[in-house]
PDB file of C-alpha atoms in Angstrom:
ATOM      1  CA  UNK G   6      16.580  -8.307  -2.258  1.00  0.00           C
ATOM      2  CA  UNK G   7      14.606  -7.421  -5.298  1.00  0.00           C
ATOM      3  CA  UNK G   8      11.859  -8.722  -7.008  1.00  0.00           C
ATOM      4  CA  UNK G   9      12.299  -8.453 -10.622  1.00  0.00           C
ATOM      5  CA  UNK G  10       8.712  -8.394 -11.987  1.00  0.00           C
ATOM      6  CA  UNK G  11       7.372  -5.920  -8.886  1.00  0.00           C
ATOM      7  CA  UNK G  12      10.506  -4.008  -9.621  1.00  0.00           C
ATOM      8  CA  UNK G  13      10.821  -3.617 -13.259  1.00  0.00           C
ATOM      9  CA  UNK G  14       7.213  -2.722 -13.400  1.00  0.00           C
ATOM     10  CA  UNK G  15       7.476  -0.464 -10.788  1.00  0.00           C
ATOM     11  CA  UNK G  16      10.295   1.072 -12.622  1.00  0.00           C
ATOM     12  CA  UNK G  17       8.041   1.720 -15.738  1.00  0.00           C
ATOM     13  CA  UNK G  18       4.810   2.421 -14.138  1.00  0.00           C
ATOM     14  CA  UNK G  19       5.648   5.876 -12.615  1.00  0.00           C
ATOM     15  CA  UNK G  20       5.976   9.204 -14.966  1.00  0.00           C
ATOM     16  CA  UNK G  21       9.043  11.158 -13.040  1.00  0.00           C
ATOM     17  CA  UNK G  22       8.130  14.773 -12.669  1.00  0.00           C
ATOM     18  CA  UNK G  23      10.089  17.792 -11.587  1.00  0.00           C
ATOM     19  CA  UNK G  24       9.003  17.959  -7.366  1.00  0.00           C
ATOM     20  CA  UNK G  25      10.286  21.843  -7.501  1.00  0.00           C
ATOM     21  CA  UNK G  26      11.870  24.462  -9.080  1.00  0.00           C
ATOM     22  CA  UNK G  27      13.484  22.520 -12.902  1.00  0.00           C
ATOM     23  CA  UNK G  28      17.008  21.955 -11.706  1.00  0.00           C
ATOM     24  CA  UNK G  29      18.949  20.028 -13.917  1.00  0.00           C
ATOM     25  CA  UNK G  30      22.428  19.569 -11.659  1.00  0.00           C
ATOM     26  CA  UNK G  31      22.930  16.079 -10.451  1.00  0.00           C
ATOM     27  CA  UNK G  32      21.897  17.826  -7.007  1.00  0.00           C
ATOM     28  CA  UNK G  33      18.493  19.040  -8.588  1.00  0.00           C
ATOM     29  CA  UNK G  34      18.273  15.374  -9.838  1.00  0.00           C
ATOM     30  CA  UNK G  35      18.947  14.000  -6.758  1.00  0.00           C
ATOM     31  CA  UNK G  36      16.103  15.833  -4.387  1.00  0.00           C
ATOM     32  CA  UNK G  37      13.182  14.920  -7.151  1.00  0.00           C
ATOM     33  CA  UNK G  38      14.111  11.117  -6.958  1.00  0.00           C
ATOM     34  CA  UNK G  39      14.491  11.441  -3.277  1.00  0.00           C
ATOM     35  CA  UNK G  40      11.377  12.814  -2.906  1.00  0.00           C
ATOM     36  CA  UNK G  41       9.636  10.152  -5.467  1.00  0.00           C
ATOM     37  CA  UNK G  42      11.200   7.441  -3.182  1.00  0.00           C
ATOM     38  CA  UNK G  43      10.293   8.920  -0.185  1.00  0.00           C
ATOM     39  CA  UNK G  44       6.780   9.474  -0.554  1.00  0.00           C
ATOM     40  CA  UNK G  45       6.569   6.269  -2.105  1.00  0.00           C
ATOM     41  CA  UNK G  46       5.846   6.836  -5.483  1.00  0.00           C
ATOM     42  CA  UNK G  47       8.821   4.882  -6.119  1.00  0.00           C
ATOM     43  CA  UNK G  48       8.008   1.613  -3.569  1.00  0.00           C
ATOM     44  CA  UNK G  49      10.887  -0.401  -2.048  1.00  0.00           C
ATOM     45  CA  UNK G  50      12.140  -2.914  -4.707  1.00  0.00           C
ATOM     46  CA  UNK G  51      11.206  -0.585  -7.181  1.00  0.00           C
ATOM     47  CA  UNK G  52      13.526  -0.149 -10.467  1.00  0.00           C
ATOM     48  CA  UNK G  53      14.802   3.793 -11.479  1.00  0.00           C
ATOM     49  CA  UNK G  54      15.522   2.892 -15.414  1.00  0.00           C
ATOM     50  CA  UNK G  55      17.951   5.481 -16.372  1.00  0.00           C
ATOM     51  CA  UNK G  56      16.158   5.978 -20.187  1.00  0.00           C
ATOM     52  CA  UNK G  57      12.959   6.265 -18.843  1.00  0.00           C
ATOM     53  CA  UNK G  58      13.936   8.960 -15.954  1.00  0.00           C
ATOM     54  CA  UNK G  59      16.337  11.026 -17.966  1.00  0.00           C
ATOM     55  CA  UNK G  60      13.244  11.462 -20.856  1.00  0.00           C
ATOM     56  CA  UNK G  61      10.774  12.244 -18.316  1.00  0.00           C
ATOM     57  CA  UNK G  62      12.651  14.772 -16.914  1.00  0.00           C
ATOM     58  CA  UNK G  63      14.199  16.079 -20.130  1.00  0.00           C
ATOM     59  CA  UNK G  64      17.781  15.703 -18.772  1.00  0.00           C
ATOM     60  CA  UNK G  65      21.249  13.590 -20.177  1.00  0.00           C
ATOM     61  CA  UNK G  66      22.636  10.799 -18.527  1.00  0.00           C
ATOM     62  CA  UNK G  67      25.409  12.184 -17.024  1.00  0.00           C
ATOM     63  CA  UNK G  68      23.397  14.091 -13.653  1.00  0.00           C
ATOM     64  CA  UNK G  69      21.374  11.684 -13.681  1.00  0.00           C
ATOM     65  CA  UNK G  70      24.226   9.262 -12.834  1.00  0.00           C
ATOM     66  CA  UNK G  71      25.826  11.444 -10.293  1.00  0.00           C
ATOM     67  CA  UNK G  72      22.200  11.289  -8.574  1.00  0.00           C
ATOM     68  CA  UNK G  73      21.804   8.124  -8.745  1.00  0.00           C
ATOM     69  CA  UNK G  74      25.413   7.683  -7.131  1.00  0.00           C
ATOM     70  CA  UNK G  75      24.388  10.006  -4.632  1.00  0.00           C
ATOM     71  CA  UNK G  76      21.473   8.306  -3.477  1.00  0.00           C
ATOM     72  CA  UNK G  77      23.248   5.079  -3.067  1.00  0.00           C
ATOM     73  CA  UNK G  78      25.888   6.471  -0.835  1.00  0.00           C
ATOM     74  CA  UNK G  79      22.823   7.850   1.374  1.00  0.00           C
ATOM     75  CA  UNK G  80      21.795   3.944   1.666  1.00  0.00           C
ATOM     76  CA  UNK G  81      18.501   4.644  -0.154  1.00  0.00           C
ATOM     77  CA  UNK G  82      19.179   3.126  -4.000  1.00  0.00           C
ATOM     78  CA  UNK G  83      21.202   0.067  -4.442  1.00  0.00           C
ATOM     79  CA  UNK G  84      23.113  -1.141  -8.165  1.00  0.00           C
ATOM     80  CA  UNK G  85      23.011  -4.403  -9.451  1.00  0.00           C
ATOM     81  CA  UNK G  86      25.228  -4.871 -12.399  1.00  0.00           C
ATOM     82  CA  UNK G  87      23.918  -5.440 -15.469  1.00  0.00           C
ATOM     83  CA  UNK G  88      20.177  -4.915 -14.115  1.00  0.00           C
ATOM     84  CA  UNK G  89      20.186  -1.099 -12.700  1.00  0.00           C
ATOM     85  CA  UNK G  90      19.403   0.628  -9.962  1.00  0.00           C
ATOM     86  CA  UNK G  91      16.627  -0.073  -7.409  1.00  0.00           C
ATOM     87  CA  UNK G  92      15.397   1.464  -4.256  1.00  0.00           C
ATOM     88  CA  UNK G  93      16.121  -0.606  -1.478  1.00  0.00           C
ATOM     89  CA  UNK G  94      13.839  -3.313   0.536  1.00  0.00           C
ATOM     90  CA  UNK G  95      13.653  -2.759   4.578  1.00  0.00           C
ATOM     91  CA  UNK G  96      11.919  -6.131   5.596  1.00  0.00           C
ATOM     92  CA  UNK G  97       9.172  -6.099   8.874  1.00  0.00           C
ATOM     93  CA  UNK G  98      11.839  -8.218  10.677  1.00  0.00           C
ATOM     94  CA  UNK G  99      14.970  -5.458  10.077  1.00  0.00           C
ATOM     95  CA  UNK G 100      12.535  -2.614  11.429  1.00  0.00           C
ATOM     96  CA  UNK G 101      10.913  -4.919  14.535  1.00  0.00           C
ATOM     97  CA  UNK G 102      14.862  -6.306  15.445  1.00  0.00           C
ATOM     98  CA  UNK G 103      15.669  -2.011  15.382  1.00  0.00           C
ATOM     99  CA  UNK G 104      12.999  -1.082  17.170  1.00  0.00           C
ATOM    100  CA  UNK G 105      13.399  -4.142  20.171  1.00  0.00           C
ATOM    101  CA  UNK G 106      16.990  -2.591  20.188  1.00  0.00           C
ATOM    102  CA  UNK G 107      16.190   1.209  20.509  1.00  0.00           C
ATOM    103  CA  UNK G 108      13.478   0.033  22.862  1.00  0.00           C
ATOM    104  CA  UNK G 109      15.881  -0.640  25.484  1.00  0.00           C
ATOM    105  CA  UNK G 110      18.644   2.027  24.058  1.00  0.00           C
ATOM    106  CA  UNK G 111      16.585   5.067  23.693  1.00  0.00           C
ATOM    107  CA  UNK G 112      15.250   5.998  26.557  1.00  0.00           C
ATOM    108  CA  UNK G 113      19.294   5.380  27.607  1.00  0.00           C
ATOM    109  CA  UNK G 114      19.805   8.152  25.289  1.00  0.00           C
ATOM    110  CA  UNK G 115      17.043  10.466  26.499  1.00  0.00           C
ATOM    111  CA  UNK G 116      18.331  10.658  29.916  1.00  0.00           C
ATOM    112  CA  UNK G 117      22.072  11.321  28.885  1.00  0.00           C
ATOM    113  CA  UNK G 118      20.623  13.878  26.329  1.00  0.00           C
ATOM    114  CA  UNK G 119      17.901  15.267  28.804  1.00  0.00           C
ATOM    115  CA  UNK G 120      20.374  18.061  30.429  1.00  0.00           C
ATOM    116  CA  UNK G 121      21.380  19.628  27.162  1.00  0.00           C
ATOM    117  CA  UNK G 122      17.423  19.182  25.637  1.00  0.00           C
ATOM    118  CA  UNK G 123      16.361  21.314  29.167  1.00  0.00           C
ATOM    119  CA  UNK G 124      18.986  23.507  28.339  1.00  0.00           C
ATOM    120  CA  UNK G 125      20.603  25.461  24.920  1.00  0.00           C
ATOM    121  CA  UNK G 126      18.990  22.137  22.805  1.00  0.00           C
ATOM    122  CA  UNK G 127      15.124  22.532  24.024  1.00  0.00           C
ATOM    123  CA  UNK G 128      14.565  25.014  20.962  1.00  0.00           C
ATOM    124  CA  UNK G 129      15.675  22.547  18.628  1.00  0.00           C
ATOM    125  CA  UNK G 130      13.283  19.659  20.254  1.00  0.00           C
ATOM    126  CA  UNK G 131      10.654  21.180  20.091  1.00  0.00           C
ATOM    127  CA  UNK G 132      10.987  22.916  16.358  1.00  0.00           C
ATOM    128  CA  UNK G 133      10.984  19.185  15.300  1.00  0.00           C
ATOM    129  CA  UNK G 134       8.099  18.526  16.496  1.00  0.00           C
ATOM    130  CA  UNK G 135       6.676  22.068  15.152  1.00  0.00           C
ATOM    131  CA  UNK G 136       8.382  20.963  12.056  1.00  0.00           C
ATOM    132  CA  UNK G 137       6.251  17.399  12.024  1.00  0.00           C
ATOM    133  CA  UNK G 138       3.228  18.958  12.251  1.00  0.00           C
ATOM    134  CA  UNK G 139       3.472  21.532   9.751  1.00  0.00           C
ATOM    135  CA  UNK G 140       4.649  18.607   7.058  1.00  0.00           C
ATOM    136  CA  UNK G 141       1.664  16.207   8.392  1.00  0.00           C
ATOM    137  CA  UNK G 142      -0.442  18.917   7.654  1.00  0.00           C
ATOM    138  CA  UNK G 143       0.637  19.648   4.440  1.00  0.00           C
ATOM    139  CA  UNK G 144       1.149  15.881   2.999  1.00  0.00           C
ATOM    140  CA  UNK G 145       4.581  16.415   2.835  1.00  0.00           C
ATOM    141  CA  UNK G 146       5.440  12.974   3.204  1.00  0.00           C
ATOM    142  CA  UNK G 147       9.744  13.801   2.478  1.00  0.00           C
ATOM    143  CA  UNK G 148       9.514  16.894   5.118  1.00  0.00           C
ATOM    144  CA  UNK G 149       7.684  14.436   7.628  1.00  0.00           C
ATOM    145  CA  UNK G 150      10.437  12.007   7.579  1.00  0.00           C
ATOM    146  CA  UNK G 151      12.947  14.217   7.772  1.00  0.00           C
ATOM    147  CA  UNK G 152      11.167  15.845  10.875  1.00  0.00           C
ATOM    148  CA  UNK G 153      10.414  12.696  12.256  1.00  0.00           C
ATOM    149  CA  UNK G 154      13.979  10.977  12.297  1.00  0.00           C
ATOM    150  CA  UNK G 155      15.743  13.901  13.336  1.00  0.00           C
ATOM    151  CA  UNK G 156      13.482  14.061  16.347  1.00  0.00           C
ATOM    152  CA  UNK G 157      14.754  10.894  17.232  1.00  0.00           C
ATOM    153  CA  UNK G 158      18.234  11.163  16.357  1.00  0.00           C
ATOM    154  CA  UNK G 159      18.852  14.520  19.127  1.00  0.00           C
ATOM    155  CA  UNK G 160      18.647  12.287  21.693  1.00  0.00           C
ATOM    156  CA  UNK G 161      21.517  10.496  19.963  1.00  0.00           C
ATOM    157  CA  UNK G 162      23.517  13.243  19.267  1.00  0.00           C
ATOM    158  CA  UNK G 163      23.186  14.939  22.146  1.00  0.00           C
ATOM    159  CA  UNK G 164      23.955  12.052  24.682  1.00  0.00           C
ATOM    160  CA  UNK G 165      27.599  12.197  24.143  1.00  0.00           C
ATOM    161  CA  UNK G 166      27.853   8.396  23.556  1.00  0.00           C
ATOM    162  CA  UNK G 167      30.110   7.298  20.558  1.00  0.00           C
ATOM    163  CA  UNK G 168      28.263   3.648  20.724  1.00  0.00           C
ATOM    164  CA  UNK G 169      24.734   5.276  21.163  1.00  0.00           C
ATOM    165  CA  UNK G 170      25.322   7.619  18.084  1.00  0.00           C
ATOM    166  CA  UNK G 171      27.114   4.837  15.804  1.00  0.00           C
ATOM    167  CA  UNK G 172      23.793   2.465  16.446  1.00  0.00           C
ATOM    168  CA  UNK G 173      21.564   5.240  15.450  1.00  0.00           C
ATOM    169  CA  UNK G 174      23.533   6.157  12.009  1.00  0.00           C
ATOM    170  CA  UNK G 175      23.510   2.444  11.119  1.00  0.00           C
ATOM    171  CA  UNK G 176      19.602   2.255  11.333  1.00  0.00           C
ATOM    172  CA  UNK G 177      18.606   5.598  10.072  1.00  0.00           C
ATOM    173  CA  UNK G 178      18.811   4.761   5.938  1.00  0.00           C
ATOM    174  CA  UNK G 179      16.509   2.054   7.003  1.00  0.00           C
ATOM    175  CA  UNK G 180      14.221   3.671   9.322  1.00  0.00           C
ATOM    176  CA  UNK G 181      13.831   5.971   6.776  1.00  0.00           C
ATOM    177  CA  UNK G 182      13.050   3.708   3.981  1.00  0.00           C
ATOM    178  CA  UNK G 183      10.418   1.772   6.300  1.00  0.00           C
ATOM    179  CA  UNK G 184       8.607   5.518   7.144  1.00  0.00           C
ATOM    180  CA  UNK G 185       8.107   5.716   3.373  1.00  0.00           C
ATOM    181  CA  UNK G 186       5.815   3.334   3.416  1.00  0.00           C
ATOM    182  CA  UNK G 187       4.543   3.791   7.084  1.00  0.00           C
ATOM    183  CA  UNK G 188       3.658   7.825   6.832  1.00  0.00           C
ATOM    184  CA  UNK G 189       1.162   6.835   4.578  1.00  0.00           C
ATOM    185  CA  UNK G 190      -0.619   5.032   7.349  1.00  0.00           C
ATOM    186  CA  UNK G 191      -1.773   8.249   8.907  1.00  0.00           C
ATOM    187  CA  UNK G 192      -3.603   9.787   6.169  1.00  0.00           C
ATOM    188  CA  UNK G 193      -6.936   9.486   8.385  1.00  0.00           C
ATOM    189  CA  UNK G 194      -5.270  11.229  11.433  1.00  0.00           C
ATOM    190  CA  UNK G 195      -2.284  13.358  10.862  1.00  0.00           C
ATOM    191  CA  UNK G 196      -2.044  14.307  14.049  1.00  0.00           C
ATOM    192  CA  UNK G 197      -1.726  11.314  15.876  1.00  0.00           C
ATOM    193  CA  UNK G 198       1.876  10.796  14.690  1.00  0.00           C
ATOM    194  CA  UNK G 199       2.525  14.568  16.411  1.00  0.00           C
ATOM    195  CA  UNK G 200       0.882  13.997  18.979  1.00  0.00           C
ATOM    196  CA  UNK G 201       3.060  11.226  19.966  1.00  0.00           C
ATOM    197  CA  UNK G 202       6.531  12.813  19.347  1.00  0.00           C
ATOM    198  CA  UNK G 203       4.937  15.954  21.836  1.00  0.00           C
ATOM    199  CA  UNK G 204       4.149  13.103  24.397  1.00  0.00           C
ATOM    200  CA  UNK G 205       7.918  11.593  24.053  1.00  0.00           C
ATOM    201  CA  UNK G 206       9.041  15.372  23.990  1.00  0.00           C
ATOM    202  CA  UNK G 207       7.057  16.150  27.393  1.00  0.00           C
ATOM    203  CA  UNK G 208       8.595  13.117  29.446  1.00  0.00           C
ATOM    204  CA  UNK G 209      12.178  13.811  27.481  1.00  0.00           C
ATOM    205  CA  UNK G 210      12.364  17.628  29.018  1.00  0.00           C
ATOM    206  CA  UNK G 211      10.726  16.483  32.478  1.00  0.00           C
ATOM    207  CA  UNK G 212      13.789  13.559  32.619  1.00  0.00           C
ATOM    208  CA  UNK G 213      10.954  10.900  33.615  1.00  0.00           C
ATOM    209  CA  UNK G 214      13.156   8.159  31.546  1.00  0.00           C
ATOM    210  CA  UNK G 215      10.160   5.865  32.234  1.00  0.00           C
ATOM    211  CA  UNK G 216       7.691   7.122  30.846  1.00  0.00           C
ATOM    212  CA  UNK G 217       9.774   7.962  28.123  1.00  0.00           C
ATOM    213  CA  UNK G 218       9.998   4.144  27.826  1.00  0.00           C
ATOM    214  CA  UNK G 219       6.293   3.418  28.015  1.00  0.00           C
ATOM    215  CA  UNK G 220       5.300   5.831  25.171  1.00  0.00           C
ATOM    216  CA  UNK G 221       8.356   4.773  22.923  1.00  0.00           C
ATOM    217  CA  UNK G 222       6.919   1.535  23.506  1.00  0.00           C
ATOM    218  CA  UNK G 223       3.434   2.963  22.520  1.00  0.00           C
ATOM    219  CA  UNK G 224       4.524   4.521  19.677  1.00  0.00           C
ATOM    220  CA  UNK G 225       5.906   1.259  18.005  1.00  0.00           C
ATOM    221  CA  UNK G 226       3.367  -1.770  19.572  1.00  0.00           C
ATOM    222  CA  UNK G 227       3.077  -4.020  16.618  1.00  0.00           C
ATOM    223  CA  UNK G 228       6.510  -4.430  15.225  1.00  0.00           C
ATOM    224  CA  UNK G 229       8.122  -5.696  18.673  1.00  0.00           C
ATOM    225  CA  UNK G 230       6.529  -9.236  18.339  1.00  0.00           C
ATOM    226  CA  UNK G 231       7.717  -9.671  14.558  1.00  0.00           C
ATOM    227  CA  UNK G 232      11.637 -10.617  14.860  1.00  0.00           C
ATOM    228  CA  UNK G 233      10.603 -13.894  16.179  1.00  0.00           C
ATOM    229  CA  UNK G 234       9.420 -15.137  13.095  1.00  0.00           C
ATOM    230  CA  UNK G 235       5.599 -15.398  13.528  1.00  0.00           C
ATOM    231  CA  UNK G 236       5.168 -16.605   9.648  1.00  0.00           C
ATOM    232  CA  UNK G 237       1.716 -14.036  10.065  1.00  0.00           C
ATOM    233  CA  UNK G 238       4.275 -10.747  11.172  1.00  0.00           C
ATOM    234  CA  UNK G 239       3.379  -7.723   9.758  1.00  0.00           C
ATOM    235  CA  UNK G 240       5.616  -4.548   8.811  1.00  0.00           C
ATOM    236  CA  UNK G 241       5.896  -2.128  12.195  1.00  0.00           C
ATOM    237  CA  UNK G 242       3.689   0.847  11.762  1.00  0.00           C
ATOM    238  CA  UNK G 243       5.517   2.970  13.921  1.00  0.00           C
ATOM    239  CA  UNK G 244       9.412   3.987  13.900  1.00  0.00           C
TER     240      UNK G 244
END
């Protein structure tokens, strides 16, 4: 799961700074290593050494722990006794086998969610996508996630489907670990990413469940291929 020397010097490499106002509660704590993980400062496999985060940030042990804690109940940090904690590692094969999955799943989900997203939910659609843009535009890699997965995960909620919802809450901790790495891939063109979600959007409100296929499919080509074990697969760009 880890690889000690990436990890451990991972761990070291990065100086931990305050991302916002100095809080020092475990909850303060907790949103500046989130951030640092999700904008990858912190890669997957890499190692958050107690000592060295609680002197960077001028802070005891004790918030620190409860952060820590925290952010291994949200799926993102995982402990390995008598080594520490480490952010965890989403391979290219977990985020293709998801992606073949919600391939087939999603567009299920748009159509049961499509009266309610016409309806009282269209507001909240389409502020996601409003909410994309504005992080893309800023850099705001941790805001972009966020806006990105819960754009996604409406259709989910609002299909009314127990099984639908309980796939998407087992994939989201590691769709959002993957897009930590994968926002970074549209530094040249920030507005490509938004431009897709207002495509899926469009074809979502107008109920056209296949087209709402063929631009999911669009919007993650090159992971689809990689669960088969192609020894040459590469990690998905899109999620």
């Amino acid at each position: 799961m880890v690889d000690n020397d990436q990890g451990e010097a991972s761990g070291v490499d990065h100086k931990f700074e305050w991302q916002e106002q100095r809080m020092t509660t475990p909850d303060g704590v907790y949103r500046t290593l989130r951030a640092a993980i999700l904008d990858g400062t912190v890669p997957p496999g890499g190692q958050l050494r107690e000592a060295h985060i609680a002197a960077d940030l001028g802070i005891s042990r004790s918030p620190l722990r409860e952060a820590l804690t925290k952010l291994e109940e949200e799926g993102l940090v995982v402990k390995i006794p008598y080594r520490g904690a480490f952010v965890v590692e989403v391979s290219a094969r977990e985020v293709a086998e998801i992606d073949s999955v919600r391939l087939r799943v999603e567009p299920f989900a748009a159509e049961l969610s499509a009266e309610a997203l016409r309806g009282p939910e269209r507001p909240q659609l389409l502020q996601t996508v409003e909410d994309l843009r504005r992080a893309m535009e800023t850099d705001d890699i941790p805001a972009s996630i966020d806006a990105h997965l819960r754009f996604h995960r409406l259709f989910y909620e609002l299909s009314g489907h127990g099984v639908l919802q309980n796939l998407w809450n087992g994939w989201e901790t590691k769709l959002r670990l993957h897009l930590s790495v994968d926002h970074r891939t549209y530094s040249d063109n920030p507005q490509q990413l938004v431009i897709e979600h207002e495509r899926l959007a469009k074809v979502a409100l107008e109920g056209d469940t296949d087209a709402f296929h063929q631009e999911l499919a669009a919007h993650f080509p090159k992971g689809l291929g990689a669960h088969t074990g192609d020894p040459g697969e590469r990690t998905p760009r899109h999620v």
